Short mmCIF file of C-alpha atoms in Angstrom, two decimals:
data_model
loop_
_atom_site.label_atom_id
_atom_site.label_comp_id
_atom_site.label_asym_id
_atom_site.label_seq_id
_atom_site.Cartn_x
_atom_site.Cartn_y
_atom_site.Cartn_z
CA UNK L 1 54.33 92.82 108.01
CA UNK L 2 55.04 95.09 109.66
CA UNK L 3 56.45 97.88 107.45
CA UNK L 4 59.12 100.33 108.78
CA UNK L 5 59.50 103.80 107.02
CA UNK L 6 62.26 105.31 106.21
CA UNK L 7 63.49 108.23 108.59
CA UNK L 8 62.19 110.91 105.08
CA UNK L 9 59.26 109.08 104.29
CA UNK L 10 58.42 109.31 108.18
CA UNK L 11 58.56 112.96 107.97
CA UNK L 12 56.50 112.87 104.49
CA UNK L 13 53.85 110.65 105.49
CA UNK L 14 52.68 113.21 109.08
CA UNK L 15 53.08 116.15 107.24
CA UNK L 16 51.38 114.98 103.67
CA UNK L 17 48.40 113.76 106.68
CA UNK L 18 48.80 116.90 108.78
CA UNK L 19 49.61 120.03 106.88
CA UNK L 20 47.48 122.18 107.06
CA UNK L 21 44.74 121.38 109.24
CA UNK L 22 42.93 123.14 111.43
CA UNK L 23 42.41 122.91 115.23
CA UNK L 24 38.77 120.43 115.48
CA UNK L 25 36.86 121.55 118.83
CA UNK L 26 33.50 119.59 118.50
CA UNK L 27 32.57 116.60 121.08
CA UNK L 28 31.97 114.10 118.37
CA UNK L 29 35.88 114.76 117.30
CA UNK L 30 37.07 114.24 120.87
CA UNK L 31 39.59 111.93 121.77
CA UNK L 32 41.12 110.26 124.50
CA UNK L 33 44.85 108.07 126.39
CA UNK L 34 45.13 107.45 122.97
CA UNK L 35 42.18 105.33 122.06
CA UNK L 36 40.14 104.63 118.46
CA UNK L 37 37.48 107.63 118.14
CA UNK L 38 34.36 105.16 119.05
CA UNK L 39 35.87 104.05 122.41
CA UNK L 40 36.67 107.56 123.36
CA UNK L 41 32.91 109.00 122.07
CA UNK L 42 31.68 105.87 124.80
CA UNK L 43 33.74 107.29 127.38
CA UNK L 44 33.28 110.88 127.86
CA UNK L 45 30.53 110.49 130.44
CA UNK L 46 33.18 109.77 132.70
CA UNK L 47 35.49 112.79 131.97
CA UNK L 48 34.22 116.56 133.06
CA UNK L 49 31.55 117.94 131.06
CA UNK L 50 32.99 121.64 130.66
CA UNK L 51 36.63 120.99 130.15
CA UNK L 52 39.21 123.97 130.17
CA UNK L 53 40.53 124.29 127.04
CA UNK L 54 44.52 124.45 126.88
CA UNK L 55 47.06 123.45 124.21
CA UNK L 56 50.04 121.47 123.92
CA UNK L 57 52.74 121.99 121.53
CA UNK L 58 53.80 119.00 119.60
CA UNK L 59 57.24 119.77 118.45
CA UNK L 60 58.91 117.94 115.91
CA UNK L 61 62.86 118.14 116.21
CA UNK L 62 63.39 118.63 112.64
CA UNK L 63 67.09 116.62 112.88
CA UNK L 64 69.08 115.55 109.67
CA UNK L 65 69.25 111.78 111.37
CA UNK L 66 65.00 111.91 111.36
CA UNK L 67 62.42 113.31 113.31
CA UNK L 68 62.60 113.40 117.24
CA UNK L 69 59.22 114.71 119.61
CA UNK L 70 60.50 117.33 122.21
CA UNK L 71 59.28 116.57 125.88
CA UNK L 72 59.22 117.28 129.36
CA UNK L 73 59.83 115.71 132.24
CA UNK L 74 57.38 118.19 135.21
CA UNK L 75 58.43 119.42 138.48
CA UNK L 76 57.59 117.17 140.99
CA UNK L 77 56.15 120.56 143.09
CA UNK L 78 53.27 121.16 140.17
CA UNK L 79 49.79 120.81 141.64
CA UNK L 80 48.64 118.70 138.39
CA UNK L 81 50.83 116.07 136.40
CA UNK L 82 53.20 116.05 138.68
CA UNK L 83 56.38 114.57 138.28
CA UNK L 84 55.02 113.26 134.54
CA UNK L 85 56.19 113.58 131.18
CA UNK L 86 54.46 115.97 129.07
CA UNK L 87 53.94 118.39 126.35
CA UNK L 88 55.06 121.65 126.60
CA UNK L 89 51.69 124.03 126.91
CA UNK L 90 48.78 125.00 129.45
CA UNK L 91 45.57 126.70 129.47
CA UNK L 92 44.55 129.50 126.89
CA UNK L 93 44.76 132.79 127.78
CA UNK L 94 43.21 135.83 127.30
CA UNK L 95 46.01 137.45 125.92
CA UNK L 96 46.35 134.66 123.55
CA UNK L 97 45.89 135.15 119.55
CA UNK L 98 44.80 132.16 118.58
CA UNK L 99 45.56 128.29 119.83
CA UNK L 100 49.33 128.38 118.24
CA UNK L 101 50.28 131.55 119.97
CA UNK L 102 49.69 129.76 123.40
CA UNK L 103 51.38 126.85 123.09
CA UNK L 104 54.55 128.58 121.17
CA UNK L 105 54.35 130.84 124.81
CA UNK L 106 53.86 128.34 126.90
CA UNK L 107 57.04 126.46 125.66
CA UNK L 108 58.67 129.41 125.33
CA UNK L 109 57.94 130.41 129.17
CA UNK L 110 58.60 126.42 129.28
CA UNK L 111 61.54 125.74 128.57
CA UNK L 112 63.11 128.57 125.97
CA UNK L 113 62.14 127.60 122.94
CA UNK L 114 62.90 130.09 120.49
CA UNK L 115 58.99 130.20 118.49
CA UNK L 116 61.52 131.94 115.38
CA UNK L 117 62.55 128.13 114.72
CA UNK L 118 59.02 126.92 115.30
CA UNK L 119 56.76 126.65 112.08
CA UNK L 120 53.19 124.95 112.97
CA UNK L 121 52.08 123.02 110.06
CA UNK L 122 48.39 121.70 111.67
CA UNK L 123 46.69 120.19 114.57
CA UNK L 124 45.45 116.99 115.89
CA UNK L 125 42.20 116.50 117.27
CA UNK L 126 40.95 117.95 120.98
CA UNK L 127 42.16 114.98 124.16
CA UNK L 128 40.17 115.45 127.46
CA UNK L 129 42.59 114.58 130.50
CA UNK L 130 41.61 113.78 133.82
CA UNK L 131 42.25 116.94 135.78
CA UNK L 132 39.67 118.68 133.54
CA UNK L 133 41.51 120.06 130.71
CA UNK L 134 40.43 119.84 126.78
CA UNK L 135 43.53 119.67 125.24
CA UNK L 136 44.70 120.59 121.70
CA UNK L 137 47.51 119.19 120.75
CA UNK L 138 49.33 121.76 117.94
CA UNK L 139 52.44 120.23 115.72
CA UNK L 140 55.08 122.09 114.79
CA UNK L 141 58.51 121.57 112.68
CA UNK L 142 61.21 122.72 114.78
CA UNK L 143 64.41 124.00 112.59
CA UNK L 144 67.95 123.48 114.73
CA UNK L 145 69.85 124.72 116.00
CA UNK L 146 67.92 125.12 119.63
CA UNK L 147 69.25 126.34 122.93
CA UNK L 148 66.73 125.42 125.94
CA UNK L 149 66.65 126.86 128.76
CA UNK L 150 64.05 125.16 131.18
CA UNK L 151 62.66 126.83 133.98
CA UNK L 152 62.94 125.07 137.08
CA UNK L 153 59.43 126.19 138.67
CA UNK L 154 57.75 123.90 136.22
CA UNK L 155 59.85 121.65 134.32
CA UNK L 156 62.69 119.28 135.67
CA UNK L 157 64.03 118.01 132.75
CA UNK L 158 63.58 118.01 128.56
CA UNK L 159 64.21 114.85 126.28
CA UNK L 160 63.71 114.13 122.72
CA UNK L 161 62.55 110.51 122.05
CA UNK L 162 62.72 109.64 118.03
CA UNK L 163 59.25 109.90 116.46
CA UNK L 164 60.72 106.34 114.29
CA UNK L 165 60.89 104.99 117.71
CA UNK L 166 57.04 106.14 118.93
CA UNK L 167 55.87 105.02 115.84
CA UNK L 168 57.60 101.20 116.17
CA UNK L 169 54.27 99.14 117.56
CA UNK L 170 56.79 97.14 119.52
CA UNK L 171 57.52 99.72 121.65
CA UNK L 172 54.18 100.19 123.33
CA UNK L 173 53.33 98.74 126.16
CA UNK L 174 50.08 97.30 126.90
CA UNK L 175 48.60 97.98 130.55
CA UNK L 176 45.07 97.00 132.27
CA UNK L 177 43.81 99.79 134.08
CA UNK L 178 40.59 101.08 135.06
CA UNK L 179 38.43 104.07 133.18
CA UNK L 180 35.37 104.90 134.96
CA UNK L 181 33.40 101.30 134.88
CA UNK L 182 35.32 99.83 132.63
CA UNK L 183 38.40 97.59 132.41
CA UNK L 184 40.96 98.88 129.27
CA UNK L 185 44.06 97.83 127.63
CA UNK L 186 46.21 101.11 127.44
CA UNK L 187 49.62 102.08 126.41
CA UNK L 188 53.09 103.27 127.38
CA UNK L 189 55.83 104.21 125.56
CA UNK L 190 58.91 103.59 127.52
CA UNK L 191 62.15 105.59 126.66
CA UNK L 192 65.78 105.13 128.44
CA UNK L 193 64.46 105.28 131.67
CA UNK L 194 61.31 107.48 130.44
CA UNK L 195 58.05 106.49 130.51
CA UNK L 196 55.40 107.94 128.19
CA UNK L 197 51.98 107.76 129.00
CA UNK L 198 48.02 108.95 130.18
CA UNK L 199 47.70 111.78 127.73
CA UNK L 200 51.24 112.57 125.93
CA UNK L 201 51.20 108.94 125.23
CA UNK L 202 47.16 109.12 124.24
CA UNK L 203 48.16 112.33 121.87
CA UNK L 204 51.58 110.56 120.40
CA UNK L 205 49.76 106.90 119.60
CA UNK L 206 46.98 109.10 118.03
CA UNK L 207 49.34 110.96 115.90
CA UNK L 208 50.73 107.68 114.50
CA UNK L 209 47.31 106.08 114.35
CA UNK L 210 46.33 109.00 112.33
CA UNK L 211 49.06 108.64 110.46
CA UNK L 212 49.07 104.62 109.72
CA UNK L 213 45.01 105.21 108.32
CA UNK L 214 45.72 107.50 105.59
CA UNK L 215 45.91 105.90 101.81
CA UNK L 216 49.07 105.23 100.90
#
């Protein structure tokens, strides 16, 4: 029987699972496409062997009705992942003090998110993407009110998706895709005309899996 958590219970479980966690860069921990760790390890051979370090901000807006995740639709003129739904983020720069600083900088540059409204509380394992990046998802709570100003050179739209919607398995739409030499069922998450898929859906589904796997 599927258990539906209240907004407060879901928030508590996410924080209990990830509060104080640290970045996990070890090759054996790399994830991809929202699949489990065993299959992720098997598919590593299809991905670049020396990926570029990058970070994204998984910004969970702490609203009274429940957490929502902040997402962007990337501008259509971008070279990588044009017009796709994604988290704010990008490659690490030499001036970044650490991974969290890189994610916060990118979020401020892309959508005008004030770092003073953001509290980083943990990390997901690194995710590999086909474009050649090794992405560290930085988990954070965002305290409203927030005023966002998307950079039109990078972002076409900013929107929020309830975290409860992401955690509801009935919203995970299976699609058969070819990955290297394997056919795999991967999952998209539709939301109000948007389709969350690929690496972004994969990171969200890793979040879901890791929260659900923790002991009650």
